């Protein structure tokens, strides 16, 4: 019996510069009557950071799921380094694509180090008997895995927390741990689904640096994010999905300057832009609701003004009358009193 306990190619992801790492063509995903992604083409080349943006429900995560074997696209094809991807997520990971999730998926009750070690399982060859017998080869492989996991924890800045339980990490560090675990499979392409969600501006900037460092390690990156500043600082190319369709693709300046993108985010759709009709309907309903609210407010304001105008005038007039009468009576009484009681008057008479 032989047990192969060597660690597989440490950097299988290392890509040839300029090589097309990901090539998705005509990817369509339907759920019953709903087409979440429609005919999307997207490539990611070695050394690139590509952004995928779009309003909520645009189909970004569904597209990611089609790239990672979680969904089998209804139509279209996804190739990684020229090979069609197998329709199983663990095989996609083994092929060289790793990902993080929008909703963090860590093993909460395992330590930080154990979480990263789990990510390494596709890169080790220890078989069943090796694990059972725990011979010298197994221990050697285990040590190599631990060393690599610690390197990755150091890379994301979590090596000092390797023995902490994952669930005790603050949110931002949990996101970093997810990235370290994804890197543990030594990918050639990393897909990040909203990596800065819930982070403060400082953590977001640190994540930006981390993604640049990942790219510099030779790993291509495709990132979904709603933080436009993060996307436009980071990405070589950005693709915009709206209503499941790719609306625009280009460098940051091109995408930022494209009026259809501005319209898709600001709710002023272009004629024939995907989703324009729906947005127009929502806008019309909102405008109608606003007009109704304004009319009601104006009517209220008029009623109040009329009531205000009548009430103080009458009250003031009545008060003035009452004051005048009181003053006259007081003056008379004062005059009488003063006259009657004036000292020395009688003496003067
Ligand atoms: N498993 C599913 N079954 C049915 N419909 C789904 C499924 N997954 C996604 N959808 C629908 O597909 C559409 C696209 O959703 P998706 O989550 O991909 O959008 P998104 O762009 O990632 O949105 P967000 O930015 O809010 O995460 C939505 O209408 C969603 O409800």
Tab-separated table of C-alpha atoms and ligand atoms in Angstrom:
chain	number	residue	atom	x	y	z
A	1	UNK	CA	0.000	0.000	0.000
A	2	UNK	CA	1.301	3.463	-0.821
A	3	UNK	CA	0.043	6.654	0.649
A	4	UNK	CA	0.739	9.836	-1.251
A	5	UNK	CA	0.863	12.528	1.389
A	6	UNK	CA	2.600	15.268	-0.561
A	7	UNK	CA	0.976	18.639	-0.906
A	8	UNK	CA	-0.190	19.200	-4.467
A	9	UNK	CA	1.069	22.020	-6.660
A	10	UNK	CA	1.308	24.929	-4.234
A	11	UNK	CA	0.359	27.515	-6.819
A	12	UNK	CA	-1.704	25.802	-9.470
A	13	UNK	CA	-3.416	29.098	-10.022
A	14	UNK	CA	-0.287	30.889	-11.187
A	15	UNK	CA	-1.421	32.190	-14.566
A	16	UNK	CA	0.451	33.133	-17.696
A	17	UNK	CA	0.308	36.956	-17.999
A	18	UNK	CA	-2.487	38.021	-20.341
A	19	UNK	CA	-4.023	34.531	-20.389
A	20	UNK	CA	-7.825	34.448	-20.304
A	21	UNK	CA	-8.574	32.877	-16.957
A	22	UNK	CA	-12.365	33.022	-17.038
A	23	UNK	CA	-14.447	32.963	-20.169
A	24	UNK	CA	-18.203	33.003	-19.625
A	25	UNK	CA	-20.315	33.036	-22.766
A	26	UNK	CA	-24.036	33.561	-23.122
A	27	UNK	CA	-24.727	32.609	-19.518
A	28	UNK	CA	-28.459	32.500	-18.861
A	29	UNK	CA	-30.109	31.369	-15.630
A	30	UNK	CA	-33.855	30.923	-15.356
A	31	UNK	CA	-35.830	30.106	-12.243
A	32	UNK	CA	-39.232	29.024	-13.559
A	33	UNK	CA	-40.601	32.081	-15.320
A	34	UNK	CA	-37.914	34.428	-13.965
A	35	UNK	CA	-34.777	35.023	-16.003
A	36	UNK	CA	-32.258	36.150	-13.387
A	37	UNK	CA	-29.295	36.253	-15.797
A	38	UNK	CA	-29.691	36.657	-19.538
A	39	UNK	CA	-26.972	35.926	-22.106
A	40	UNK	CA	-24.063	37.388	-20.123
A	41	UNK	CA	-20.551	37.268	-21.612
A	42	UNK	CA	-17.630	38.066	-19.335
A	43	UNK	CA	-13.920	37.399	-19.413
A	44	UNK	CA	-11.295	37.873	-16.732
A	45	UNK	CA	-7.636	37.847	-17.733
A	46	UNK	CA	-4.589	36.983	-15.654
A	47	UNK	CA	-3.454	39.945	-13.559
A	48	UNK	CA	-6.849	41.678	-13.707
A	49	UNK	CA	-9.292	42.852	-11.082
A	50	UNK	CA	-12.745	42.975	-12.645
A	51	UNK	CA	-15.809	44.455	-10.947
A	52	UNK	CA	-19.398	43.340	-11.325
A	53	UNK	CA	-21.901	45.961	-10.262
A	54	UNK	CA	-25.621	46.531	-10.587
A	55	UNK	CA	-28.730	47.365	-8.570
A	56	UNK	CA	-30.172	44.900	-6.055
A	57	UNK	CA	-31.656	41.870	-7.769
A	58	UNK	CA	-29.683	42.495	-10.984
A	59	UNK	CA	-28.452	38.889	-11.021
A	60	UNK	CA	-24.853	39.347	-9.813
A	61	UNK	CA	-24.849	36.583	-7.192
A	62	UNK	CA	-26.773	34.266	-9.505
A	63	UNK	CA	-24.067	34.837	-12.120
A	64	UNK	CA	-21.379	34.006	-9.496
A	65	UNK	CA	-23.288	30.844	-8.644
A	66	UNK	CA	-23.229	29.885	-12.332
A	67	UNK	CA	-19.446	30.369	-12.382
A	68	UNK	CA	-18.821	28.234	-9.313
A	69	UNK	CA	-20.964	25.197	-10.031
A	70	UNK	CA	-23.662	26.020	-7.479
A	71	UNK	CA	-26.050	26.534	-10.381
A	72	UNK	CA	-25.900	24.892	-13.765
A	73	UNK	CA	-26.662	27.674	-16.239
A	74	UNK	CA	-29.835	27.136	-18.259
A	75	UNK	CA	-27.836	28.237	-21.297
A	76	UNK	CA	-24.254	29.205	-21.999
A	77	UNK	CA	-20.828	27.954	-21.112
A	78	UNK	CA	-18.166	28.783	-18.541
A	79	UNK	CA	-14.513	27.995	-19.200
A	80	UNK	CA	-11.615	28.278	-16.789
A	81	UNK	CA	-8.235	28.442	-18.529
A	82	UNK	CA	-9.803	26.966	-21.633
A	83	UNK	CA	-11.597	24.055	-19.964
A	84	UNK	CA	-15.355	23.864	-19.524
A	85	UNK	CA	-16.091	23.888	-15.805
A	86	UNK	CA	-17.574	20.806	-14.169
A	87	UNK	CA	-21.072	21.319	-12.720
A	88	UNK	CA	-20.024	20.655	-9.092
A	89	UNK	CA	-18.743	23.336	-6.750
A	90	UNK	CA	-15.978	21.220	-5.167
A	91	UNK	CA	-14.692	20.334	-8.647
A	92	UNK	CA	-14.744	24.007	-9.624
A	93	UNK	CA	-12.681	24.788	-6.512
A	94	UNK	CA	-10.250	22.012	-7.368
A	95	UNK	CA	-10.007	23.406	-10.909
A	96	UNK	CA	-8.819	26.748	-9.479
A	97	UNK	CA	-11.790	29.047	-8.756
A	98	UNK	CA	-12.404	30.053	-5.137
A	99	UNK	CA	-15.035	32.348	-3.736
A	100	UNK	CA	-16.363	34.142	-0.710
A	101	UNK	CA	-20.044	34.603	0.040
A	102	UNK	CA	-22.254	37.638	0.528
A	103	UNK	CA	-23.452	36.070	3.789
A	104	UNK	CA	-20.311	34.896	5.552
A	105	UNK	CA	-20.092	31.105	5.649
A	106	UNK	CA	-17.479	30.120	8.219
A	107	UNK	CA	-17.380	27.171	10.591
A	108	UNK	CA	-18.318	29.271	13.584
A	109	UNK	CA	-17.246	26.778	16.256
A	110	UNK	CA	-13.901	25.947	14.699
A	111	UNK	CA	-10.766	27.987	15.247
A	112	UNK	CA	-9.507	30.520	12.763
A	113	UNK	CA	-6.661	28.164	11.780
A	114	UNK	CA	-8.985	25.171	11.379
A	115	UNK	CA	-11.199	27.200	9.048
A	116	UNK	CA	-8.235	27.863	6.773
A	117	UNK	CA	-7.130	24.222	6.966
A	118	UNK	CA	-10.575	23.184	5.729
A	119	UNK	CA	-9.960	25.390	2.694
A	120	UNK	CA	-6.797	23.409	1.935
A	121	UNK	CA	-8.428	20.026	1.522
A	122	UNK	CA	-8.563	20.297	-2.290
A	123	UNK	CA	-4.792	20.792	-2.352
A	124	UNK	CA	-3.704	17.803	-0.278
A	125	UNK	CA	-3.587	14.191	-1.330
A	126	UNK	CA	-3.757	12.411	1.988
A	127	UNK	CA	-5.942	9.401	1.491
A	128	UNK	CA	-8.134	7.542	3.932
A	129	UNK	CA	-5.413	5.136	5.139
A	130	UNK	CA	-2.948	7.945	5.527
A	131	UNK	CA	-5.353	9.736	7.840
A	132	UNK	CA	-6.118	6.552	9.798
A	133	UNK	CA	-2.516	5.379	10.177
A	134	UNK	CA	-1.124	8.840	10.806
A	135	UNK	CA	2.350	7.849	9.672
A	136	UNK	CA	5.319	10.188	9.206
A	137	UNK	CA	4.113	11.155	5.719
A	138	UNK	CA	0.778	12.252	7.092
A	139	UNK	CA	2.421	14.370	9.780
A	140	UNK	CA	4.726	15.956	7.215
A	141	UNK	CA	1.792	16.867	4.978
A	142	UNK	CA	-0.199	18.123	7.938
A	143	UNK	CA	2.675	20.377	9.000
A	144	UNK	CA	3.018	21.737	5.448
A	145	UNK	CA	-0.700	22.550	5.423
A	146	UNK	CA	-0.525	24.260	8.803
A	147	UNK	CA	2.488	26.300	7.728
A	148	UNK	CA	0.705	27.458	4.572
A	149	UNK	CA	-2.476	28.234	6.538
A	150	UNK	CA	-0.437	30.344	8.989
A	151	UNK	CA	1.209	32.157	6.071
A	152	UNK	CA	-2.211	33.015	4.692
A	153	UNK	CA	-3.430	34.170	8.104
A	154	UNK	CA	-0.391	36.412	8.323
A	155	UNK	CA	-1.158	37.693	4.816
A	156	UNK	CA	-4.662	38.809	5.853
A	157	UNK	CA	-3.468	39.997	9.301
A	158	UNK	CA	-5.087	37.299	11.438
A	159	UNK	CA	-2.107	35.125	12.458
A	160	UNK	CA	-2.301	36.431	16.042
A	161	UNK	CA	-5.869	35.098	16.271
A	162	UNK	CA	-5.230	31.627	14.834
A	163	UNK	CA	-6.552	29.851	17.961
A	164	UNK	CA	-9.647	32.046	18.415
A	165	UNK	CA	-13.038	30.622	17.549
A	166	UNK	CA	-14.268	32.045	14.252
A	167	UNK	CA	-17.535	33.144	15.819
A	168	UNK	CA	-15.695	35.410	18.255
A	169	UNK	CA	-14.053	37.488	15.536
A	170	UNK	CA	-15.461	40.909	14.732
A	171	UNK	CA	-17.391	41.068	11.481
A	172	UNK	CA	-14.600	42.656	9.422
A	173	UNK	CA	-12.138	39.967	10.531
A	174	UNK	CA	-14.611	37.213	9.672
A	175	UNK	CA	-14.635	38.571	6.121
A	176	UNK	CA	-10.813	38.487	6.067
A	177	UNK	CA	-10.879	34.911	7.352
A	178	UNK	CA	-13.223	33.942	4.514
A	179	UNK	CA	-10.696	35.381	2.080
A	180	UNK	CA	-7.832	33.454	3.735
A	181	UNK	CA	-9.852	30.245	3.532
A	182	UNK	CA	-10.611	30.851	-0.153
A	183	UNK	CA	-6.908	31.487	-0.813
A	184	UNK	CA	-6.040	28.205	0.912
A	185	UNK	CA	-7.287	26.312	-2.146
A	186	UNK	CA	-4.516	28.114	-4.118
A	187	UNK	CA	-6.893	29.509	-6.760
A	188	UNK	CA	-6.075	31.182	-10.042
A	189	UNK	CA	-9.308	33.188	-9.847
A	190	UNK	CA	-10.922	34.547	-6.705
A	191	UNK	CA	-14.567	35.630	-6.702
A	192	UNK	CA	-15.474	38.051	-3.926
A	193	UNK	CA	-19.169	38.660	-3.236
A	194	UNK	CA	-19.542	42.016	-1.440
A	195	UNK	CA	-16.273	41.767	0.539
A	196	UNK	CA	-16.761	45.115	2.290
A	197	UNK	CA	-20.411	44.726	3.290
A	198	UNK	CA	-20.773	45.884	6.892
A	199	UNK	CA	-17.251	47.312	7.081
A	200	UNK	CA	-16.308	50.798	8.239
A	201	UNK	CA	-14.361	53.085	5.832
A	202	UNK	CA	-11.021	52.144	7.409
A	203	UNK	CA	-11.685	48.397	7.030
A	204	UNK	CA	-12.865	48.991	3.459
A	205	UNK	CA	-9.591	50.729	2.583
A	206	UNK	CA	-7.623	47.850	4.155
A	207	UNK	CA	-9.647	45.373	2.071
A	208	UNK	CA	-8.815	47.392	-1.039
A	209	UNK	CA	-5.101	46.960	-0.246
A	210	UNK	CA	-5.646	43.262	0.434
A	211	UNK	CA	-7.271	42.744	-2.976
A	212	UNK	CA	-4.401	44.540	-4.707
A	213	UNK	CA	-1.976	42.259	-2.840
A	214	UNK	CA	-3.960	39.182	-3.956
A	215	UNK	CA	-3.758	40.371	-7.553
A	216	UNK	CA	-0.009	40.891	-7.100
A	217	UNK	CA	0.268	37.243	-5.984
A	218	UNK	CA	-0.856	36.320	-9.520
A	219	UNK	CA	-4.499	35.636	-8.706
A	220	UNK	CA	-7.135	37.232	-10.941
A	221	UNK	CA	-10.086	38.719	-9.059
A	222	UNK	CA	-13.755	39.181	-9.926
A	223	UNK	CA	-15.564	41.242	-7.326
A	224	UNK	CA	-19.203	42.147	-6.688
A	225	UNK	CA	-19.609	45.282	-4.597
A	226	UNK	CA	-22.126	48.064	-4.001
A	227	UNK	CA	-19.451	50.491	-2.741
A	228	UNK	CA	-18.739	52.367	-5.963
A	229	UNK	CA	-15.669	54.150	-4.595
A	230	UNK	CA	-14.134	50.774	-3.732
A	231	UNK	CA	-14.969	49.387	-7.191
A	232	UNK	CA	-13.696	52.344	-9.185
A	233	UNK	CA	-10.468	52.605	-7.130
A	234	UNK	CA	-9.766	48.930	-7.495
A	235	UNK	CA	-10.899	47.548	-10.823
A	236	UNK	CA	-9.194	47.438	-14.196
A	237	UNK	CA	-12.546	46.718	-15.782
A	238	UNK	CA	-16.130	46.930	-14.583
A	239	UNK	CA	-19.226	45.191	-15.971
A	240	UNK	CA	-22.685	46.489	-15.123
A	241	UNK	CA	-25.637	44.132	-14.816
A	242	UNK	CA	-29.178	45.473	-14.887
A	243	UNK	CA	-32.184	43.162	-14.828
A	244	UNK	CA	-29.930	40.181	-15.570
A	245	UNK	CA	-28.364	41.707	-18.680
A	246	UNK	CA	-24.940	43.216	-19.141
A	247	UNK	CA	-25.566	46.892	-19.802
A	248	UNK	CA	-22.005	48.214	-20.123
A	249	UNK	CA	-18.447	47.011	-19.662
A	250	UNK	CA	-15.271	49.074	-19.614
A	251	UNK	CA	-12.661	50.770	-17.460
A	252	UNK	CA	-13.736	52.821	-14.459
A	253	UNK	CA	-13.814	56.141	-16.365
A	254	UNK	CA	-15.899	54.682	-19.185
A	255	UNK	CA	-18.421	53.099	-16.846
A	256	UNK	CA	-18.659	56.147	-14.566
A	257	UNK	CA	-19.246	58.393	-17.572
A	258	UNK	CA	-21.857	56.188	-19.201
A	259	UNK	CA	-25.232	57.854	-18.894
A	260	UNK	CA	-27.043	54.508	-18.989
A	261	UNK	CA	-25.161	53.493	-15.824
A	262	UNK	CA	-25.948	56.811	-14.186
A	263	UNK	CA	-29.558	56.281	-15.191
A	264	UNK	CA	-29.639	52.719	-13.840
A	265	UNK	CA	-28.421	53.920	-10.446
A	266	UNK	CA	-30.263	57.229	-10.310
A	267	UNK	CA	-33.558	55.857	-11.584
A	268	UNK	CA	-33.647	57.789	-14.852
A	269	UNK	CA	-33.593	54.943	-17.333
A	270	UNK	CA	-32.649	55.349	-20.907
A	271	UNK	CA	-35.068	54.435	-23.614
A	272	UNK	CA	-34.780	50.691	-24.253
A	273	UNK	CA	-32.430	50.162	-21.288
A	274	UNK	CA	-33.180	46.871	-19.518
A	275	UNK	CA	-35.623	47.541	-16.726
A	276	UNK	CA	-36.512	51.019	-18.037
A	277	UNK	CA	-40.195	50.198	-18.216
A	278	UNK	CA	-40.371	48.888	-14.651
A	279	UNK	CA	-38.408	51.839	-13.279
A	280	UNK	CA	-40.672	54.248	-15.172
A	281	UNK	CA	-43.737	52.583	-13.627
A	282	UNK	CA	-42.288	52.870	-10.125
A	283	UNK	CA	-41.338	56.506	-10.741
A	284	UNK	CA	-44.813	57.340	-12.044
A	285	UNK	CA	-46.377	55.725	-8.953
A	286	UNK	CA	-43.992	57.634	-6.668
A	287	UNK	CA	-44.684	60.925	-8.479
A	288	UNK	CA	-48.436	60.308	-8.165
A	289	UNK	CA	-48.071	59.572	-4.435
A	290	UNK	CA	-45.960	62.727	-3.969
A	291	UNK	CA	-48.500	64.922	-5.791
A	292	UNK	CA	-51.344	63.515	-3.692
A	293	UNK	CA	-49.337	64.149	-0.514
A	294	UNK	CA	-48.503	67.732	-1.597
A	295	UNK	CA	-52.161	68.484	-2.440
A	296	UNK	CA	-53.261	67.187	0.954
A	297	UNK	CA	-50.537	69.225	2.689
A	298	UNK	CA	-51.559	72.405	0.814
A	299	UNK	CA	-55.224	71.912	1.749
A	300	UNK	CA	-54.204	71.463	5.402
A	301	UNK	CA	-52.024	74.558	5.291
A	302	UNK	CA	-54.891	76.685	3.894
A	303	UNK	CA	-57.337	75.533	6.559
A	304	UNK	CA	-54.832	76.237	9.312
A	305	UNK	CA	-53.975	79.681	7.898
A	306	UNK	CA	-57.645	80.657	7.742
A	307	UNK	CA	-58.262	79.514	11.270
A	308	UNK	CA	-55.105	81.269	12.455
A	309	UNK	CA	-56.041	84.462	10.640
A	310	UNK	CA	-59.503	84.632	12.242
A	311	UNK	CA	-58.682	83.559	15.728
A	312	UNK	CA	-55.931	85.981	16.765
A	313	UNK	CA	-57.649	89.032	15.234
A	314	UNK	CA	-60.889	88.371	17.078
A	315	UNK	CA	-59.152	87.510	20.275
A	316	UNK	CA	-56.929	90.599	20.051
A	317	UNK	CA	-59.901	92.858	19.408
A	318	UNK	CA	-61.854	91.382	22.301
A	319	UNK	CA	-58.842	91.636	24.562
A	320	UNK	CA	-58.285	95.261	23.521
A	321	UNK	CA	-61.926	96.096	24.269
A	322	UNK	CA	-61.750	94.392	27.642
A	323	UNK	CA	-58.468	96.139	28.408
A	324	UNK	CA	-59.881	99.510	27.408
A	325	UNK	CA	-62.963	99.076	29.633
A	326	UNK	CA	-60.863	97.943	32.568
A	327	UNK	CA	-58.468	100.841	32.095
A	328	UNK	CA	-61.334	103.369	31.970
A	329	UNK	CA	-62.952	101.952	35.083
A	330	UNK	CA	-59.618	101.890	36.873
A	331	UNK	CA	-58.896	105.451	35.801
A	332	UNK	CA	-62.272	106.604	37.118
A	333	UNK	CA	-61.821	104.732	40.361
A	334	UNK	CA	-58.280	106.071	40.677
A	335	UNK	CA	-59.433	109.572	39.995
A	336	UNK	CA	-62.169	109.310	42.634
A	337	UNK	CA	-59.864	107.746	45.170
A	338	UNK	CA	-57.088	110.195	44.471
A	339	UNK	CA	-59.434	113.110	44.682
A	340	UNK	CA	-61.110	111.916	47.861
A	341	UNK	CA	-57.952	111.000	49.590
A	342	UNK	CA	-55.665	113.756	48.439
A	343	UNK	CA	-53.838	114.963	51.523
A	344	UNK	CA	-54.322	118.495	52.396
A	345	UNK	CA	-57.174	119.002	49.927
A	346	UNK	CA	-59.718	119.544	52.523
A	347	UNK	CA	-57.330	121.943	54.224
A	348	UNK	CA	-56.981	123.719	50.916
A	349	UNK	CA	-60.735	124.121	50.599
B	1	LIG	N1	-32.692	30.187	-6.191
B	1	LIG	C1	-33.490	31.119	-6.699
B	1	LIG	N2	-34.774	30.852	-7.018
B	1	LIG	C2	-35.585	31.787	-7.540
B	1	LIG	N3	-35.217	33.050	-7.799
B	1	LIG	C3	-33.955	33.391	-7.487
B	1	LIG	C4	-33.024	32.453	-6.930
B	1	LIG	N4	-31.837	33.088	-6.724
B	1	LIG	C5	-32.024	34.349	-7.145
B	1	LIG	N5	-33.280	34.538	-7.595
B	1	LIG	C6	-33.840	35.773	-8.150
B	1	LIG	O1	-32.982	36.202	-9.183
B	1	LIG	C7	-32.897	37.610	-9.201
B	1	LIG	C8	-31.448	38.025	-9.095
B	1	LIG	O2	-31.005	37.795	-7.745
B	1	LIG	P1	-29.493	37.943	-7.315
B	1	LIG	O3	-29.403	37.573	-5.882
B	1	LIG	O4	-28.628	37.222	-8.254
B	1	LIG	O5	-29.283	39.513	-7.502
B	1	LIG	P2	-28.059	40.403	-7.026
B	1	LIG	O6	-27.724	41.312	-8.147
B	1	LIG	O7	-26.977	39.547	-6.497
B	1	LIG	O8	-28.745	41.248	-5.849
B	1	LIG	P3	-28.093	41.884	-4.516
B	1	LIG	O9	-27.214	43.022	-4.962
B	1	LIG	O10	-29.273	42.366	-3.754
B	1	LIG	O11	-27.341	40.785	-3.833
B	1	LIG	C9	-33.766	38.129	-8.066
B	1	LIG	O12	-35.009	38.472	-8.593
B	1	LIG	C10	-33.860	36.930	-7.149
B	1	LIG	O13	-35.047	36.965	-6.418
